[in-house]
Structures are given as C-alpha cells and as structure tokens.
mmCIF file with all atom_site columns, C-alpha atoms in Angstrom:
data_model
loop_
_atom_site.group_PDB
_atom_site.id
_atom_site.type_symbol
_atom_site.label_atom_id
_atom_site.label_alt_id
_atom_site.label_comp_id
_atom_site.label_asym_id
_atom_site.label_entity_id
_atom_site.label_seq_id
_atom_site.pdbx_PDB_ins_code
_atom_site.Cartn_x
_atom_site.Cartn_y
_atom_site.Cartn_z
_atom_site.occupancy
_atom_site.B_iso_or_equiv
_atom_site.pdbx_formal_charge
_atom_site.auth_seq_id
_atom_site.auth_comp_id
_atom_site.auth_asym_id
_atom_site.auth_atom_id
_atom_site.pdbx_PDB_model_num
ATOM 1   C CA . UNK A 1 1   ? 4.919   -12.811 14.271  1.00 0.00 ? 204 UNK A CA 1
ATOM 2   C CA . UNK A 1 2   ? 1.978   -10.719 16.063  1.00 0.00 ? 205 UNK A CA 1
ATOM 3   C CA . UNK A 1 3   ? -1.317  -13.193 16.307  1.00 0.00 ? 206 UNK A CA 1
ATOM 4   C CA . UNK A 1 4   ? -3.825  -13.319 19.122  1.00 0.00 ? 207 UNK A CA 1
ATOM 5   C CA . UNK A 1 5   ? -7.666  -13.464 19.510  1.00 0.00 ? 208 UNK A CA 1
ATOM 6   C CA . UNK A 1 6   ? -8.345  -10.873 17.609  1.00 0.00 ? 209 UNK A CA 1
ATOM 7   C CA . UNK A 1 7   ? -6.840  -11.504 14.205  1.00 0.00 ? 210 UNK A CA 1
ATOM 8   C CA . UNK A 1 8   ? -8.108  -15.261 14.690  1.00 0.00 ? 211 UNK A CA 1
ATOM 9   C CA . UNK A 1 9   ? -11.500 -14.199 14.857  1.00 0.00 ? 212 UNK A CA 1
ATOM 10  C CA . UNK A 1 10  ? -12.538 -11.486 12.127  1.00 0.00 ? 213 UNK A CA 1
ATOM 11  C CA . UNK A 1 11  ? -15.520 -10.628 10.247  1.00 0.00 ? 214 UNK A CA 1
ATOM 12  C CA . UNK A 1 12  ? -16.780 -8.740  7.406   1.00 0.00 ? 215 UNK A CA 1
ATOM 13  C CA . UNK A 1 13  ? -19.842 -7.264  6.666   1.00 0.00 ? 216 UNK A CA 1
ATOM 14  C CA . UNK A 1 14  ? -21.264 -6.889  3.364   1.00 0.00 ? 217 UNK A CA 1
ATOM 15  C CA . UNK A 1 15  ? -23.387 -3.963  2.031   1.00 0.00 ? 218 UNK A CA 1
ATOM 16  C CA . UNK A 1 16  ? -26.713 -6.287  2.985   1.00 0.00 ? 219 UNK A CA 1
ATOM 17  C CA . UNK A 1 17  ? -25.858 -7.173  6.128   1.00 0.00 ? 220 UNK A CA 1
ATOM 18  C CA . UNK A 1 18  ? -24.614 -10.398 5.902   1.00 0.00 ? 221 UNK A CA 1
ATOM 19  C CA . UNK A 1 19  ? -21.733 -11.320 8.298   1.00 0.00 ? 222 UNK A CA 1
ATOM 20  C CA . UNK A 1 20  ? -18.484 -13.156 6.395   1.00 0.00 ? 223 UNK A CA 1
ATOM 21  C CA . UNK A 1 21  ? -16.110 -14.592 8.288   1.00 0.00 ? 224 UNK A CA 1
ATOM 22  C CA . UNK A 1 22  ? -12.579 -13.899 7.219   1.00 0.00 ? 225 UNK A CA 1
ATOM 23  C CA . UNK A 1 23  ? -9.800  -17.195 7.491   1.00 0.00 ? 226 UNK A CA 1
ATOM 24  C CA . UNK A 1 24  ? -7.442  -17.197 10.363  1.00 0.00 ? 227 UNK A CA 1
ATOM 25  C CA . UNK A 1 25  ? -4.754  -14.505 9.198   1.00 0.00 ? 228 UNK A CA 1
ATOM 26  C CA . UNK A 1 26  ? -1.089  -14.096 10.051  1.00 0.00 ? 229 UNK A CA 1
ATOM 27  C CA . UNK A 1 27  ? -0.180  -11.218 10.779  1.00 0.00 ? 230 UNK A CA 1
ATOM 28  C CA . UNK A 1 28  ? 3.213   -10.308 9.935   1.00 0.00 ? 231 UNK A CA 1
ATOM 29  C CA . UNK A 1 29  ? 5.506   -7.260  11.691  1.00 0.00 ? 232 UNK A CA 1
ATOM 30  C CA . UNK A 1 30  ? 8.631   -5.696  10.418  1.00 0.00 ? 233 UNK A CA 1
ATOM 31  C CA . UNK A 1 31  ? 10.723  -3.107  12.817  1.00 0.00 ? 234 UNK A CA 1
ATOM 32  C CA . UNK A 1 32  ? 14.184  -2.057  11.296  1.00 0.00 ? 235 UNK A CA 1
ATOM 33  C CA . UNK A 1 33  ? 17.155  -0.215  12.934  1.00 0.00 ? 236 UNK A CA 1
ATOM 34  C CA . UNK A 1 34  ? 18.387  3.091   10.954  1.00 0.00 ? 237 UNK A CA 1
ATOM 35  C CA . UNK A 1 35  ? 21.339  4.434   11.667  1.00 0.00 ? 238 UNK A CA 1
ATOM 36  C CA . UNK A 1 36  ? 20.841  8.042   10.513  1.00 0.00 ? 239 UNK A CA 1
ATOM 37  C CA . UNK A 1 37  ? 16.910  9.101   11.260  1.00 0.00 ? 240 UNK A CA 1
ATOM 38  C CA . UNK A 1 38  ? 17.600  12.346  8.926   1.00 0.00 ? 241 UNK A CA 1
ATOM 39  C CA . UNK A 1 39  ? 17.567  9.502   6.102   1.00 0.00 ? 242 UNK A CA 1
ATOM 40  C CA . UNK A 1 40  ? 14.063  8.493   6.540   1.00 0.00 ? 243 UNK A CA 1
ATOM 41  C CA . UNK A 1 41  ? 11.737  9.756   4.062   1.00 0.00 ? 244 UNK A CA 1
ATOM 42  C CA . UNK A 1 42  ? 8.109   10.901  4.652   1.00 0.00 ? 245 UNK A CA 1
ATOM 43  C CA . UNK A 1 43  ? 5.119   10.352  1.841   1.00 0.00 ? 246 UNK A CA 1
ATOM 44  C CA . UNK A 1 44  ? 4.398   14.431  1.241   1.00 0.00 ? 247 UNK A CA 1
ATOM 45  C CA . UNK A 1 45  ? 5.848   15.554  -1.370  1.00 0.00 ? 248 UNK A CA 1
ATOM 46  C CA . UNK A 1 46  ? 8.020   19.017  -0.282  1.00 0.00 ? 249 UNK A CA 1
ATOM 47  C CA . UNK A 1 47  ? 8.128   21.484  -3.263  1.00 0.00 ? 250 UNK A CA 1
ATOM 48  C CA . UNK A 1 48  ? 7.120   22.653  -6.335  1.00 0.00 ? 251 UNK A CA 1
ATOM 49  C CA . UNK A 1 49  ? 9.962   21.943  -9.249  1.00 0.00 ? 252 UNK A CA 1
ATOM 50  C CA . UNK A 1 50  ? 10.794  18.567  -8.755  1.00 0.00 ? 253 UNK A CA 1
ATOM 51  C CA . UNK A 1 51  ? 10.951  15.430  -10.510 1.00 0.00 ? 254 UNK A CA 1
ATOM 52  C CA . UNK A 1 52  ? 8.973   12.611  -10.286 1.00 0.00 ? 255 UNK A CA 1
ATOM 53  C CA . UNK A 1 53  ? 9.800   8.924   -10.462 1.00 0.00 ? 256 UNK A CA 1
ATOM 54  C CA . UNK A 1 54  ? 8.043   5.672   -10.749 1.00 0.00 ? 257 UNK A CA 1
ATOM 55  C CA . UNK A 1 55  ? 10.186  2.780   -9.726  1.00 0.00 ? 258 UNK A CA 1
ATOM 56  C CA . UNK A 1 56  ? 8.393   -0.817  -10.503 1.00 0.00 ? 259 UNK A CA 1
ATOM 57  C CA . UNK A 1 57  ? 6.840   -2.166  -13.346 1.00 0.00 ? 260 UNK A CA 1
ATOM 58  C CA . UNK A 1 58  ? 2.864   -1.824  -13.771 1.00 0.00 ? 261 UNK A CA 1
ATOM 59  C CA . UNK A 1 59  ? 1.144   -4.600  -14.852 1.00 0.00 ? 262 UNK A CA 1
ATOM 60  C CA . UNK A 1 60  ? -2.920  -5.429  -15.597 1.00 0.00 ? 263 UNK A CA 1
ATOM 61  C CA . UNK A 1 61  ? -3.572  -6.541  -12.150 1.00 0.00 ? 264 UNK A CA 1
ATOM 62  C CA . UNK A 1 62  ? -6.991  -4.923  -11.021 1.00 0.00 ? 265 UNK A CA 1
ATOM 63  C CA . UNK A 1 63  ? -8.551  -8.134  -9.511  1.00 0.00 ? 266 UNK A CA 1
ATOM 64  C CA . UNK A 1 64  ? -9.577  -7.450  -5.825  1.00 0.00 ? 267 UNK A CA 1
ATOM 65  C CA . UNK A 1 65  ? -8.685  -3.980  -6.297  1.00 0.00 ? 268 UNK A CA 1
ATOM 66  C CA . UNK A 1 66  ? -9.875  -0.862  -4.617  1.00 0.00 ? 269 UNK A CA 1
ATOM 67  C CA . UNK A 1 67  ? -10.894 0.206   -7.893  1.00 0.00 ? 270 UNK A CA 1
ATOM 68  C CA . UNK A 1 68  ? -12.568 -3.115  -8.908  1.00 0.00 ? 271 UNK A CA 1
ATOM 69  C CA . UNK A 1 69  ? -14.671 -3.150  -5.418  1.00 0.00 ? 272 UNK A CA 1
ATOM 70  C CA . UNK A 1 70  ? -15.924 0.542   -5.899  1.00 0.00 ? 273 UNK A CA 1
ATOM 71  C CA . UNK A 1 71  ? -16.819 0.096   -9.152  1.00 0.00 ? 274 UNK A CA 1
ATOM 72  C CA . UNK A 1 72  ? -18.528 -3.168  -8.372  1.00 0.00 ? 275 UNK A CA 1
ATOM 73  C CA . UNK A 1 73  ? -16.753 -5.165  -10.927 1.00 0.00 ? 276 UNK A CA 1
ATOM 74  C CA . UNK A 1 74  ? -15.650 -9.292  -10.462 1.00 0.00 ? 277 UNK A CA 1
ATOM 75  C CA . UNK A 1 75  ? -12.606 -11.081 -12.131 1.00 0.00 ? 278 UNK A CA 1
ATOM 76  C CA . UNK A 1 76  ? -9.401  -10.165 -13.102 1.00 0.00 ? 279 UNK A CA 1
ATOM 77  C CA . UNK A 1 77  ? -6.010  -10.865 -12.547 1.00 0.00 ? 280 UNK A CA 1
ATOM 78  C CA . UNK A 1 78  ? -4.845  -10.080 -9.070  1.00 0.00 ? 281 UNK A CA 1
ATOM 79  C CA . UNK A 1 79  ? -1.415  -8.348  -7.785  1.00 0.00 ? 282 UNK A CA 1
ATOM 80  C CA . UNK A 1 80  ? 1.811   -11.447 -8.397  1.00 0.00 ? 283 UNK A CA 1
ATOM 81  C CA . UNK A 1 81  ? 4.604   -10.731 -6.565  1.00 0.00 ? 284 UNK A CA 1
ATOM 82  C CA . UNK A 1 82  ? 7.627   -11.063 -8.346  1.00 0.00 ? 285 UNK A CA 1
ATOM 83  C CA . UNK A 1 83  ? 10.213  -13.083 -6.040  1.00 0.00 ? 286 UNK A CA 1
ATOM 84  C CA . UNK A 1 84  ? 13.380  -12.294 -8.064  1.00 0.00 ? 287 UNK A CA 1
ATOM 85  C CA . UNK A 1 85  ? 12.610  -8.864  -9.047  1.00 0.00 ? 288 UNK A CA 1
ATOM 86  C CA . UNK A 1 86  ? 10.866  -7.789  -6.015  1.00 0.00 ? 289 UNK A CA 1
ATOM 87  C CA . UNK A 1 87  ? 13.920  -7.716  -3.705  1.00 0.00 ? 290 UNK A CA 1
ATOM 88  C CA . UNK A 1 88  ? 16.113  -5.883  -6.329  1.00 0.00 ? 291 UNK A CA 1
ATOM 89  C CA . UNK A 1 89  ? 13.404  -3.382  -6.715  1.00 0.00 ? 292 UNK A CA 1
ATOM 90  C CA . UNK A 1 90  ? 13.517  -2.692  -3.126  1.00 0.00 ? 293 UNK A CA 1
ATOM 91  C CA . UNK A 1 91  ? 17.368  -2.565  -2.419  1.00 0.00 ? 294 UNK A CA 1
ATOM 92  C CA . UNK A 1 92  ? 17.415  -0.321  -5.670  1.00 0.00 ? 295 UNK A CA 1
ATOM 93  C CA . UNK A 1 93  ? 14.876  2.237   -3.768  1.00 0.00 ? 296 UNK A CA 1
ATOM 94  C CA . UNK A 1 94  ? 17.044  1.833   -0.430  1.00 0.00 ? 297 UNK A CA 1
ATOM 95  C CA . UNK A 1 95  ? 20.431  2.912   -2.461  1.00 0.00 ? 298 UNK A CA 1
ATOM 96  C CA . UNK A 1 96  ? 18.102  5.771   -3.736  1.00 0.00 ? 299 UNK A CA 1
ATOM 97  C CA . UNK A 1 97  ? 17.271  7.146   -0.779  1.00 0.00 ? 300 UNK A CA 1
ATOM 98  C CA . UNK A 1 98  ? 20.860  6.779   1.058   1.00 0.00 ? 301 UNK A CA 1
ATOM 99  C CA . UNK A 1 99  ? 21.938  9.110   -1.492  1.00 0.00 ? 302 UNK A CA 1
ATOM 100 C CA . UNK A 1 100 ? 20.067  11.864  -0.020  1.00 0.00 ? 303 UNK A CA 1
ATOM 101 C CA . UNK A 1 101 ? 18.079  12.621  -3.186  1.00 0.00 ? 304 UNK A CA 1
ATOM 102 C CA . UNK A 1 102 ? 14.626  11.361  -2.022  1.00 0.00 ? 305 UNK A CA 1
ATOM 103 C CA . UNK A 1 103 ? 12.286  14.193  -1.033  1.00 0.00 ? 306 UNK A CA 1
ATOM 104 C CA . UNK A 1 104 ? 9.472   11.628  -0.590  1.00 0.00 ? 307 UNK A CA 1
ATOM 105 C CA . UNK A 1 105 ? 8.126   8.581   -1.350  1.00 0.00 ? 308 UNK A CA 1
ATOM 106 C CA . UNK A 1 106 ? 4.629   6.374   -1.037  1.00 0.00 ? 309 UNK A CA 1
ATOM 107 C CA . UNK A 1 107 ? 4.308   2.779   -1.908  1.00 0.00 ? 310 UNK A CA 1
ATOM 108 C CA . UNK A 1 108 ? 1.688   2.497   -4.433  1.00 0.00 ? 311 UNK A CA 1
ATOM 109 C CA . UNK A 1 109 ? -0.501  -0.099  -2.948  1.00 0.00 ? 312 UNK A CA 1
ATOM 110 C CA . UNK A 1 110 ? -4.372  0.240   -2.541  1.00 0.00 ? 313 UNK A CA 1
ATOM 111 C CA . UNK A 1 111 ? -5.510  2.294   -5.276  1.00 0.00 ? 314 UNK A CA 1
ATOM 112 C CA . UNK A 1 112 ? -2.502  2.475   -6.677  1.00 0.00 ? 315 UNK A CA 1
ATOM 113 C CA . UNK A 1 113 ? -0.529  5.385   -8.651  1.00 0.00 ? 316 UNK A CA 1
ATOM 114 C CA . UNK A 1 114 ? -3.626  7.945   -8.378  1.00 0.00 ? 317 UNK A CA 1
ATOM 115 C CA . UNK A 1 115 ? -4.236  7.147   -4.600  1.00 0.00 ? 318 UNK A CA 1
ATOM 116 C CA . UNK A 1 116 ? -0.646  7.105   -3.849  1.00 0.00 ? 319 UNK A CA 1
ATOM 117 C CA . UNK A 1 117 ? -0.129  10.527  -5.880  1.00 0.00 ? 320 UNK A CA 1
ATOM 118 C CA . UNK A 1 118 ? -3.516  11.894  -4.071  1.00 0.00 ? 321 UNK A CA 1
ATOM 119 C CA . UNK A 1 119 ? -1.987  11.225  -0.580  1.00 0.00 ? 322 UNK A CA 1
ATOM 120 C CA . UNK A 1 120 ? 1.496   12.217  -1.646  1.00 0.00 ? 323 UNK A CA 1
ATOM 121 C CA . UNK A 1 121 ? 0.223   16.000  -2.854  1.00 0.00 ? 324 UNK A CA 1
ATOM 122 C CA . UNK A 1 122 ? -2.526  16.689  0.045   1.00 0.00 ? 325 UNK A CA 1
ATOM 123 C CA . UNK A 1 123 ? -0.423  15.737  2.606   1.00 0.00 ? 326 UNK A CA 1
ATOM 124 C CA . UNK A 1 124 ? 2.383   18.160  1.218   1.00 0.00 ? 327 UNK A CA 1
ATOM 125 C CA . UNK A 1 125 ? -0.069  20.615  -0.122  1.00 0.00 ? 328 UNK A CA 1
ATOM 126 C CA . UNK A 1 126 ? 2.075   20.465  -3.506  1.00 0.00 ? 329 UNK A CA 1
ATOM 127 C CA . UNK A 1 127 ? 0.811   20.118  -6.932  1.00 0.00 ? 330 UNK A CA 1
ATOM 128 C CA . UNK A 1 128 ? 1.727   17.471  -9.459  1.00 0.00 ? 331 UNK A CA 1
ATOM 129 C CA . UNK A 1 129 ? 1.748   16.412  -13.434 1.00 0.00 ? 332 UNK A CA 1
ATOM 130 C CA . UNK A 1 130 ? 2.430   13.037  -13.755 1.00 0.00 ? 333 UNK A CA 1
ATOM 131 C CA . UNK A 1 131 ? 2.210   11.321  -17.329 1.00 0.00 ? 334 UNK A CA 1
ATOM 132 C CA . UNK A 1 132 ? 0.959   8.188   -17.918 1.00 0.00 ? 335 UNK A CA 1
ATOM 133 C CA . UNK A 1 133 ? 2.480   7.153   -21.029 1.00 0.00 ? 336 UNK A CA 1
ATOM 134 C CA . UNK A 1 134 ? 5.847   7.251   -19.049 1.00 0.00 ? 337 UNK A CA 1
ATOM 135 C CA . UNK A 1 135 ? 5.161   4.976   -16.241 1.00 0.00 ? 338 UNK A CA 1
ATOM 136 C CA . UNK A 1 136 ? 6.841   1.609   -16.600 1.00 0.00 ? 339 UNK A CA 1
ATOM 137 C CA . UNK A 1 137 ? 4.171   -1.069  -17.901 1.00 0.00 ? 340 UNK A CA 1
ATOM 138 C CA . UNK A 1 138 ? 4.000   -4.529  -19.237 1.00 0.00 ? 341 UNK A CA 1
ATOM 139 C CA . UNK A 1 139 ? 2.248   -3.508  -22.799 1.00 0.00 ? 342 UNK A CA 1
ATOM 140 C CA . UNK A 1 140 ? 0.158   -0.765  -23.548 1.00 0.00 ? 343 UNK A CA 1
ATOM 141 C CA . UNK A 1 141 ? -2.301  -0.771  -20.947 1.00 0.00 ? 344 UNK A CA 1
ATOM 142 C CA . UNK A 1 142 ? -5.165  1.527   -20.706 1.00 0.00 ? 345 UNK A CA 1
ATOM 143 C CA . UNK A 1 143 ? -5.055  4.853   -18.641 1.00 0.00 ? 346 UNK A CA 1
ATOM 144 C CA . UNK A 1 144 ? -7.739  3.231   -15.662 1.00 0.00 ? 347 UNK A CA 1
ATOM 145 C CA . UNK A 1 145 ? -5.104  0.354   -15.619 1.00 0.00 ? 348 UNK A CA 1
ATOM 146 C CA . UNK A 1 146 ? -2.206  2.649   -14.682 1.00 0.00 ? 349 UNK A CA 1
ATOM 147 C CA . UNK A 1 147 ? -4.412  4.758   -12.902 1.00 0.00 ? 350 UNK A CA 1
ATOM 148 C CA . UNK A 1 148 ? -5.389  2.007   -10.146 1.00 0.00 ? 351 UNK A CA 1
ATOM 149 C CA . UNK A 1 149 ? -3.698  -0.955  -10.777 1.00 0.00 ? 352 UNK A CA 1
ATOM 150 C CA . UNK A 1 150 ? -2.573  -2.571  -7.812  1.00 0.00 ? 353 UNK A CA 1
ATOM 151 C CA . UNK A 1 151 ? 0.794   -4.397  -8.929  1.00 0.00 ? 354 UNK A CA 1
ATOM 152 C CA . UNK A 1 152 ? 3.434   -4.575  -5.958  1.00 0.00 ? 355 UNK A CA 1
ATOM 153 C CA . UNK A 1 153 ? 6.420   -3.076  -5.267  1.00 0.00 ? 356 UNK A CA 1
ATOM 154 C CA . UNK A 1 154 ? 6.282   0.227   -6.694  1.00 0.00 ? 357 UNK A CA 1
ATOM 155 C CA . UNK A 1 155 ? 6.914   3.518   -5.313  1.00 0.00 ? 358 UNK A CA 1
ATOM 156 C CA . UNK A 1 156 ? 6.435   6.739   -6.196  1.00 0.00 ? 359 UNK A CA 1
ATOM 157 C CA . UNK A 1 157 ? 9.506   9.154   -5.759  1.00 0.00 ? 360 UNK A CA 1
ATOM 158 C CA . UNK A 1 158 ? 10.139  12.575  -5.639  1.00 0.00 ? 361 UNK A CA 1
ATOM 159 C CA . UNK A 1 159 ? 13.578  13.880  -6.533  1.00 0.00 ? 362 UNK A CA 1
ATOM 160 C CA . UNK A 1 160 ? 15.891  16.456  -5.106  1.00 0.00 ? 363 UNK A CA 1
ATOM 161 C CA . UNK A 1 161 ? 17.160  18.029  -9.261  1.00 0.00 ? 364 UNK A CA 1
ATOM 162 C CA . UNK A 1 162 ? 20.411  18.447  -7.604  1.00 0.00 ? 365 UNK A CA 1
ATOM 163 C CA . UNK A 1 163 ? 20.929  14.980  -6.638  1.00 0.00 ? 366 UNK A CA 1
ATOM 164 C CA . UNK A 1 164 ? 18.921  13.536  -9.623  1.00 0.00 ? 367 UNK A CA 1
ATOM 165 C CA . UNK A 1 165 ? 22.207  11.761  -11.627 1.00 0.00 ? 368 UNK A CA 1
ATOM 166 C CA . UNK A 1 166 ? 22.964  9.717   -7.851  1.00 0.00 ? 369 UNK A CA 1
ATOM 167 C CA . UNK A 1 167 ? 19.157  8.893   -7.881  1.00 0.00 ? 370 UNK A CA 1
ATOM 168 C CA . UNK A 1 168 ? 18.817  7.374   -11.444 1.00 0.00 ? 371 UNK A CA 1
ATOM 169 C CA . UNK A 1 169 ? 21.998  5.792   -10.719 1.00 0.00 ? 372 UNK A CA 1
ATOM 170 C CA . UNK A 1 170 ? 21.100  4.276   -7.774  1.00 0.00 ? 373 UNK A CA 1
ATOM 171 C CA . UNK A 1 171 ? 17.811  3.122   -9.523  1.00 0.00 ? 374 UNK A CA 1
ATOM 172 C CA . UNK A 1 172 ? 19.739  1.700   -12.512 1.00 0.00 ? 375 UNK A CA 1
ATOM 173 C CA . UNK A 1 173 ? 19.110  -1.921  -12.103 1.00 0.00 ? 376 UNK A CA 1
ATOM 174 C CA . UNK A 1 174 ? 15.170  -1.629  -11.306 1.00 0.00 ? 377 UNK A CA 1
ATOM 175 C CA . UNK A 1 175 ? 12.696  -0.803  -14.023 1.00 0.00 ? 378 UNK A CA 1
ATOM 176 C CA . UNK A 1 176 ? 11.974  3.176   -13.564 1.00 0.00 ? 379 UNK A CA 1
ATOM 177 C CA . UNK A 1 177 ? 10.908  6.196   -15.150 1.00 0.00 ? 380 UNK A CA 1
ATOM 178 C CA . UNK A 1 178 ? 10.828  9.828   -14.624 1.00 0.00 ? 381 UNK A CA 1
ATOM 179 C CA . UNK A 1 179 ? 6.691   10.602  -15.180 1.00 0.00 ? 382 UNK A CA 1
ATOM 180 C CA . UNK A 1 180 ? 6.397   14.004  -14.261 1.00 0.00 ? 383 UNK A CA 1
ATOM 181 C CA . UNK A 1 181 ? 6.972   17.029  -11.717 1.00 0.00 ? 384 UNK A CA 1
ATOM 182 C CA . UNK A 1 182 ? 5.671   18.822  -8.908  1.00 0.00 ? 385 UNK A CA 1
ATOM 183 C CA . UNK A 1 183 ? 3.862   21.718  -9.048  1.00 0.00 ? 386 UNK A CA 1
ATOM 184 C CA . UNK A 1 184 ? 3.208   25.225  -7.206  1.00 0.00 ? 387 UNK A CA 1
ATOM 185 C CA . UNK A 1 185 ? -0.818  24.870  -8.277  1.00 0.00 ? 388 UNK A CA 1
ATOM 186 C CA . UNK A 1 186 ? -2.735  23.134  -5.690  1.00 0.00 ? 389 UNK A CA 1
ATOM 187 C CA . UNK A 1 187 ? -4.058  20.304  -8.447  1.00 0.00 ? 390 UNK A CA 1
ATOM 188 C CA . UNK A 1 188 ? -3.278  16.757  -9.599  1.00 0.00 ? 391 UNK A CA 1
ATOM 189 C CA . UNK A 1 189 ? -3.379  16.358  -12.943 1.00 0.00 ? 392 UNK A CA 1
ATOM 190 C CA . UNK A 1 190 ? -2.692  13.102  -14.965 1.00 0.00 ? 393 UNK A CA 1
ATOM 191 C CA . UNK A 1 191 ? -1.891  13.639  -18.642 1.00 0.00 ? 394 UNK A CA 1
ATOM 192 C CA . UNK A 1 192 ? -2.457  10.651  -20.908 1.00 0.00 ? 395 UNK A CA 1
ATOM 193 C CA . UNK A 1 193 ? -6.332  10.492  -18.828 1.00 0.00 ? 396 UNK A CA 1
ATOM 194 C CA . UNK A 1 194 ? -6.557  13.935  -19.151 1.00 0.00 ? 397 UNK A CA 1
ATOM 195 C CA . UNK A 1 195 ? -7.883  13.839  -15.103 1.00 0.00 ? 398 UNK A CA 1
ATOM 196 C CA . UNK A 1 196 ? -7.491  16.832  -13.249 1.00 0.00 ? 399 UNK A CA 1
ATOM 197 C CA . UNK A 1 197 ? -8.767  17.330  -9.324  1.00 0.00 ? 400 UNK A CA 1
ATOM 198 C CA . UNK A 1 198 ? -8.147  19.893  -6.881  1.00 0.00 ? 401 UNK A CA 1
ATOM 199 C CA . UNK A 1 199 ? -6.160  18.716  -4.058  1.00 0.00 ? 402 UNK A CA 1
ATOM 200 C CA . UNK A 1 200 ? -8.692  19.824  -1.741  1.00 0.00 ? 403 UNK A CA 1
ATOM 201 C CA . UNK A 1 201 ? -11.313 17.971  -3.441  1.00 0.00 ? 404 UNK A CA 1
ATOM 202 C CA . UNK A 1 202 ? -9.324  15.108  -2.943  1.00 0.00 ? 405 UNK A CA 1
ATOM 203 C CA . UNK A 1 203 ? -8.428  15.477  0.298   1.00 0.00 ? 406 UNK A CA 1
ATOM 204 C CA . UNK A 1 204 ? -12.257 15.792  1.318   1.00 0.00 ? 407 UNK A CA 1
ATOM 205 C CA . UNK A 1 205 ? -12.684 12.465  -0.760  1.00 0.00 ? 408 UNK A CA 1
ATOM 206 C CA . UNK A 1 206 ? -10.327 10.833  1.262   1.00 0.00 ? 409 UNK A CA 1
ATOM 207 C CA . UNK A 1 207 ? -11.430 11.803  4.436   1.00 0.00 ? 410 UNK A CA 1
ATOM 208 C CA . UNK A 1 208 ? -15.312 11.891  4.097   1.00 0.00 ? 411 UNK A CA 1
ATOM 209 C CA . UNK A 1 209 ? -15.734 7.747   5.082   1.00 0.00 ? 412 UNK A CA 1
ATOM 210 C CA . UNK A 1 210 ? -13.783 8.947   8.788   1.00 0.00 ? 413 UNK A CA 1
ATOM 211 C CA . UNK A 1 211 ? -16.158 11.759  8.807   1.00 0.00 ? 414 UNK A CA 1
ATOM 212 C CA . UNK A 1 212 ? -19.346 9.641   8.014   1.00 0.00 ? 415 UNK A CA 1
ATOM 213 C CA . UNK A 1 213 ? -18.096 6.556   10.546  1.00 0.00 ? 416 UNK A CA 1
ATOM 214 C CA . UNK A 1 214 ? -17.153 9.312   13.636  1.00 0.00 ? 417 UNK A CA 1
ATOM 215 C CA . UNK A 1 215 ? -18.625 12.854  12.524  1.00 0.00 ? 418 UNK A CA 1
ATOM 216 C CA . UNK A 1 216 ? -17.313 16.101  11.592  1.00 0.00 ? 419 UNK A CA 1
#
C-alpha cells in the first residue's frame, strides 16, 4: 500500500476555477513476478490479418464516464465490479496469453472499447474493423453504449490465426467474442456506428491536451 502526503492532500479544479478537494485516497500497487518476459504482451496491435477478441461482458454503465464528462452529461449507472465473475475473467485472459496466441492486448477502461481500440491501432500503426453487434453485452444496447461504456474487466485481444483454437479455448469459461480484424489501412472503423477515423487523426486527438498543457 503506497500513501504519503501527496495522495492525502489532492485537489481538483473545475472549468470555473473553483478548487474541490478530493477524499483521502488509497492508493493501491500491484508488482508480479513472470517467469518468461517473452510472455508479456504489449497494447499495439502487430499486423494486419488478425482476429480480434473482446473478452468481458459490456454493460450500460456510462455514469462518471469519460464520455459522460466530455459530453457534459449527469446520472447514470456507474462501472459494478463483478466479484465472482471478475476473477474468472481475468485467469481466463492469463491462460490466453500463456498459450502464446496473444499479439496484444489493452484493458478497456477510460473510454472504453473505442479509446482502447484508438490506442491499440496508433500505437501499432495497424488498422482495425471491429463490429459492434458482436461484442458481448447485457441487452441490446445502443452503439454510444458499446462505444464508451466503461464496464470493468474487459480486454481487448488480438489473436495470432495460428494459435486461435488454444485462444478460444483458453477463453472458454469467460464471456467473449471474436468482433473483428486488423487491418493493413491506417483507419479505425466501427461497423454497427458506422464511425470511421484515420489513425492519425486519432492519434493527434489523443495527444493534443499534452501538447496544449507543455507545447509542441
């Protein structure tokens, strides 16, 4: 458990000015041993013609999300972690990856699936198609639901095809779909939203609040 001063003693400022002080916070740090560092798996995606997995189940959680604060919308339900499924989603991903058929993967957390697939292609400079309609979900929820919901413990995969049987295996008991593939073009695109961006666009996106805090 890391805690000093600093964490004890945090502020926030709003868009007018005004100074909110944020409740004494925890903070918590994990550190792992791996046994084999050519199993660890990066975020950026490596290639064009592979598949594309969403492991975790999306729900209508947009309160206090990303999405909800730069749209400027209130209310909502926020992110529920799921004690019982949550650590079987998680030890499902780990057996995924010790196969050795996990090009990449990103925890979809702030901004969810479309800022998790943003970071994913930019940082690779690789394409994607990723279909909504396919991404695991509690009901039919709207594309901007699936787009940025926040719901945790999900992850976005990409798939070595050779090794995609062990994968899906691996992934059996967690809730998961295949939603798409990477791609040689240098775009996102999200079918079922019909949204399309360049991955330079969206790179620039990401990075302009750096630039306008510390300058080109």
């Amino acid at each position: 458990f890391v805690s000093g001063k600093d964490s004890l003693n945090n502020e926030y400022q709003l868009e007018d000015g005004t100074a909110v002080s944020i409740p004494h916070t925890l903070l918590i740090t994990a550190v792992a041993v791996t046994d084999d560092v050519t199993r660890l798996v990066s975020a950026d995606l490596k290639g064009a013609g592979h598949p594309l997995y969403v492991v975790g189940e999306t729900k209508d959680e947009l309160g206090g999300s990303l999405a909800a604060s730069v749209l400027g919308l209130s209310g909502g339900q926020v992110p529920t972690v799921d004690l019982t499924r949550s650590p079987q989603i998680l030890a499902a991903v780990h057996a995924a990856i010790q196969t050795g058929g996990v090009l990449a993967c990103h925890d979809l957390s702030e901004g969810g699936l479309a800022v998790a697939a943003a970071e994913a292609a930019f940082a690779g400079q690789v394409g994607a198609t990723i279909d909504l309609d396919r991404v695991p979900q509690a009901g039919g929820l709207e594309g901007a639901v699936l787009l940025f919901s926040e719901s945790p413990t999900r992850f976005l995969l990409e798939v070595d095809p050779a090794k995609a049987s062990a994968v899906e295996a691996a992934l059996a008991g967690a809730p998961s779909a295949e939603v798409g593939r990477t791609e040689a073009s240098a775009e996102l695109n999200f079918t079922g939203a019909e949204l399309s961006a360049p991955l330079g666009e969206l790179l620039e996106v990401w990075r302009r609040p750096l630039f306008d805090l510390y300058g080109d």
